[in-house]
Amino acid sequence: MFLSPPALRASRRALVLLCACASVTLAAPPPAYATPQDIFGFGARTPGMAMTGASYVDDFEAVFANPAGLAGARRMALVLGLTGGAYRLRLDGDIMPTDASQGMTIGFQLPLPFTDELENVFVIGAGFFTPTNTVLRNNVLFVDSPQWPVVDRAQVVALQMAAGINLDRWVPGLRIGGGVSAMAQNLGRLIVELDPSGDFASVTEVQLTTSFSPILGVQYQRERWALGVTYRGELRTDVALDVQVNDLPIALPALTIDALAHFDPHTLTAEVSFFPVPSLMLVANLTYRRWSAWTGAPQRTTEDSFEPPEPRFRDTVSPRIAAEWRTGDEALSATLRGGFAFDPTPAPRAGFEPGRDSMGQVRLDPNGRPVLLPVRYLDGHRYVLTAGTGIRWQTRHEPLVRFDLFAQAQRIGARTHSISADAVSPSDTGPHMRSEGWILALGWTGGLEW
């Protein structure tokens, strides 16, 4: 097929425009944030206790930690707060620029006013995390770019809604609960066409949709000890942008800019808490995450395009311990909290992995050997030290004023990767990469119970 010079120039300009749009969408480095609920916890009490809570939580924070805990609430409550996290991620000694995380926490709990047999049985609640400056922000990099896909994920508006059921009247100490987590997704299309003057114009049509994931929990409490189990389903944010090209002298293949911009894996938590004395609670927790289901952030752009290498993430089990000491009386009480969590990384060390064709099979070179591509996932083990405090003040006019504060220091352990920061093939020589970092978080909530 022969194209005239003007048509050829127009086609080239279209291809440049498409490549620019794809690059901005997939590889530009806008500010990105960790997922607050999964990285820091939700609220201010449980984040100060190493993100535990499945066995003891009994207020609005239960919508994330364990919906069964809502059944322990006896008052209505409305709580507001702020959470922020500062990142200091290093690659080969240089700081990788990552903006601080910041957002607002909103929560409420509402015991349903049934009477007789259903009195003090049903409680509903909800919790929101709202970033201060965006609804949905994604940072999706190609696999050969150095990145921290576990702690440096999308910033989105997140919502948890749940209900707790108190079965103590029929089975002493038993509570159950269930709810959903919701998160925004980004769908749309990019239309590129010639306007009447012969210049290229682009129109972007984007819509936000919602994905849902279940949260289920059970608590069993006695006088001095309690058990809790929580299951959270996989929660993900998908980006799908279809690129449509019109009015060109040549036909271009349909392009789809797909990405898995956010991923919280299936999570199962088992926890026990114990009161050696009435004023002191000790907590032990194990949290399992099914990271092996993560397929990677970038996806194919056409039916015939190659797939990125498999991320080879592995499942993890995170042990956590915490303590809470309370003093005071019904009118005024104060609480000190602390905890430690070890969160092993699911990511293998950065290196070269076999590329895959459009069918997902390993690509081979002319000599029948796998085509190896650089993959640079730099996440390391996280060592999380937490602390917190809380105050409860019962006023003379019935409302109870509450305030909670937490702080976290998260150390991302140093790792040495058998690949340099700019190697493109296994034959490239150079110093190995070294990654490490810190995350410092601070947050508070305050509200009323009545």
Short mmCIF file of C-alpha atoms in Angstrom, two decimals, residues 152-319:
data_model
loop_
_atom_site.label_atom_id
_atom_site.label_comp_id
_atom_site.label_asym_id
_atom_site.label_seq_id
_atom_site.Cartn_x
_atom_site.Cartn_y
_atom_site.Cartn_z
CA ASP A 152 3.80 2.37 46.89
CA ARG A 153 0.33 1.71 45.50
CA ALA A 154 -2.67 3.69 44.24
CA GLN A 155 -4.35 6.45 46.19
CA VAL A 156 -8.13 6.04 46.01
CA VAL A 157 -11.26 6.77 47.97
CA ALA A 158 -12.01 3.62 50.00
CA LEU A 159 -15.17 2.65 51.84
CA GLN A 160 -16.03 -0.11 54.31
CA MET A 161 -19.59 -0.87 55.43
CA ALA A 162 -20.50 -3.65 57.85
CA ALA A 163 -22.99 -5.03 60.36
CA GLY A 164 -22.32 -6.90 63.60
CA ILE A 165 -24.65 -9.39 65.31
CA ASN A 166 -24.41 -10.07 69.04
CA LEU A 167 -25.33 -13.71 69.74
CA ASP A 168 -24.45 -13.53 73.43
CA ARG A 169 -28.06 -14.16 74.44
CA TRP A 170 -28.00 -17.54 72.71
CA VAL A 171 -24.27 -18.43 72.72
CA PRO A 172 -22.47 -16.50 75.50
CA GLY A 173 -19.53 -14.49 74.17
CA LEU A 174 -20.19 -15.06 70.44
CA ARG A 175 -20.40 -12.27 67.85
CA ILE A 176 -20.45 -12.48 64.08
CA GLY A 177 -20.34 -9.83 61.38
CA GLY A 178 -20.02 -9.13 57.70
CA GLY A 179 -19.61 -6.25 55.30
CA VAL A 180 -18.01 -5.04 52.11
CA SER A 181 -15.05 -2.94 51.05
CA ALA A 182 -15.52 -0.71 48.02
CA MET A 183 -12.93 0.98 45.85
CA ALA A 184 -12.98 3.13 42.73
CA GLN A 185 -12.04 1.83 39.27
CA ASN A 186 -11.20 3.82 36.15
CA LEU A 187 -12.78 2.97 32.78
CA GLY A 188 -13.06 4.98 29.58
CA ARG A 189 -11.78 5.64 26.08
CA LEU A 190 -9.44 7.99 24.26
CA ILE A 191 -10.62 9.14 20.82
CA VAL A 192 -8.03 10.51 18.37
CA GLU A 193 -9.27 12.06 15.11
CA LEU A 194 -8.73 14.81 12.56
CA ASP A 195 -10.68 18.02 13.09
CA PRO A 196 -12.04 20.06 10.12
CA SER A 197 -8.81 22.06 9.93
CA GLY A 198 -6.74 18.89 9.46
CA ASP A 199 -5.12 18.95 12.91
CA PHE A 200 -5.25 16.10 15.37
CA ALA A 201 -7.57 16.34 18.34
CA SER A 202 -8.10 13.96 21.24
CA VAL A 203 -11.10 13.48 23.51
CA THR A 204 -10.92 11.49 26.72
CA GLU A 205 -14.07 10.00 28.24
CA VAL A 206 -13.45 8.54 31.69
CA GLN A 207 -15.87 7.11 34.22
CA LEU A 208 -15.34 5.90 37.75
CA THR A 209 -16.97 2.63 38.78
CA THR A 210 -16.84 0.66 42.01
CA SER A 211 -15.51 -2.77 42.88
CA PHE A 212 -16.65 -4.61 46.00
CA SER A 213 -14.99 -7.19 48.24
CA PRO A 214 -16.45 -9.09 51.22
CA ILE A 215 -15.29 -8.80 54.83
CA LEU A 216 -16.39 -11.51 57.27
CA GLY A 217 -15.54 -11.98 60.92
CA VAL A 218 -16.25 -13.79 64.17
CA GLN A 219 -15.35 -13.01 67.79
CA TYR A 220 -15.60 -15.16 70.89
CA GLN A 221 -15.04 -13.33 74.17
CA ARG A 222 -14.84 -14.45 77.79
CA GLU A 223 -13.92 -12.50 80.91
CA ARG A 224 -10.11 -12.55 80.50
CA TRP A 225 -9.49 -13.62 76.92
CA ALA A 226 -10.94 -13.35 73.42
CA LEU A 227 -10.50 -14.90 69.98
CA GLY A 228 -11.09 -13.26 66.63
CA VAL A 229 -10.94 -14.37 62.98
CA THR A 230 -11.34 -12.04 59.99
CA TYR A 231 -11.44 -12.72 56.26
CA ARG A 232 -11.08 -9.94 53.68
CA GLY A 233 -11.55 -10.73 50.01
CA GLU A 234 -9.34 -9.56 47.19
CA LEU A 235 -9.82 -5.88 46.38
CA ARG A 236 -8.48 -4.34 43.19
CA THR A 237 -8.53 -1.19 41.09
CA ASP A 238 -8.45 -1.79 37.34
CA VAL A 239 -7.71 0.84 34.71
CA ALA A 240 -9.08 0.22 31.20
CA LEU A 241 -8.69 2.95 28.60
CA ASP A 242 -9.65 2.04 25.02
CA VAL A 243 -7.85 4.06 22.33
CA GLN A 244 -9.95 4.72 19.22
CA VAL A 245 -8.43 6.31 16.09
CA ASN A 246 -10.65 7.79 13.38
CA ASP A 247 -10.23 9.47 9.96
CA LEU A 248 -6.73 8.23 9.17
CA PRO A 249 -5.63 6.97 5.74
CA ILE A 250 -4.39 3.75 7.34
CA ALA A 251 -6.06 1.47 9.86
CA LEU A 252 -4.42 1.18 13.27
CA PRO A 253 -5.02 -1.76 15.60
CA ALA A 254 -7.33 -1.31 18.56
CA LEU A 255 -5.34 -0.35 21.64
CA THR A 256 -6.38 -0.86 25.23
CA ILE A 257 -4.35 0.68 28.03
CA ASP A 258 -4.99 -1.84 30.81
CA ALA A 259 -3.44 -1.84 34.25
CA LEU A 260 -4.00 -3.36 37.66
CA ALA A 261 -3.32 -0.19 39.58
CA HIS A 262 -4.24 -1.37 43.06
CA PHE A 263 -4.37 -4.79 44.66
CA ASP A 264 -5.18 -5.90 48.20
CA PRO A 265 -4.87 -9.70 48.38
CA HIS A 266 -7.14 -12.20 50.05
CA THR A 267 -6.37 -11.83 53.77
CA LEU A 268 -7.07 -14.16 56.68
CA THR A 269 -6.36 -13.03 60.25
CA ALA A 270 -6.41 -15.08 63.47
CA GLU A 271 -5.91 -13.34 66.80
CA VAL A 272 -6.06 -13.90 70.55
CA SER A 273 -6.11 -11.28 73.30
CA PHE A 274 -5.65 -11.83 77.05
CA PHE A 275 -6.09 -9.75 80.22
CA PRO A 276 -3.50 -10.80 82.83
CA VAL A 277 -4.89 -7.96 84.99
CA PRO A 278 -8.03 -5.86 84.30
CA SER A 279 -6.04 -2.82 83.20
CA LEU A 280 -3.69 -4.60 80.75
CA MET A 281 -4.49 -6.37 77.47
CA LEU A 282 -1.94 -8.44 75.50
CA VAL A 283 -2.53 -9.36 71.85
CA ALA A 284 -1.00 -11.92 69.47
CA ASN A 285 -1.93 -11.98 65.79
CA LEU A 286 -1.11 -13.89 62.58
CA THR A 287 -2.16 -12.38 59.24
CA TYR A 288 -1.99 -14.38 56.00
CA ARG A 289 -2.03 -12.65 52.60
CA ARG A 290 -2.43 -14.44 49.26
CA TRP A 291 0.02 -12.33 47.28
CA SER A 292 0.61 -15.15 44.78
CA ALA A 293 -2.63 -14.10 43.02
CA TRP A 294 -1.13 -10.74 41.96
CA THR A 295 -0.62 -10.72 38.18
CA GLY A 296 1.39 -7.51 37.97
CA ALA A 297 0.39 -3.92 37.25
CA PRO A 298 0.89 -3.41 33.47
CA GLN A 299 -1.26 -5.49 31.12
CA ARG A 300 -1.37 -6.04 27.34
CA THR A 301 -2.28 -3.16 25.00
CA THR A 302 -3.45 -5.25 22.00
CA GLU A 303 -4.50 -8.86 21.44
CA ASP A 304 -1.10 -9.63 19.90
CA SER A 305 1.15 -7.70 22.28
CA PHE A 306 3.52 -9.50 24.62
CA GLU A 307 2.65 -10.03 28.25
CA PRO A 308 5.07 -8.83 30.93
CA PRO A 309 7.06 -11.41 32.91
CA GLU A 310 5.28 -13.11 35.78
CA PRO A 311 5.85 -11.22 39.05
CA ARG A 312 6.36 -14.48 41.00
CA PHE A 313 5.01 -13.00 44.23
CA ARG A 314 4.60 -15.45 47.09
CA ASP A 315 2.08 -15.70 49.93
CA THR A 316 3.07 -14.17 53.27
CA VAL A 317 2.30 -14.65 56.97
CA SER A 318 2.77 -11.62 59.23
CA PRO A 319 3.16 -12.09 63.03
#
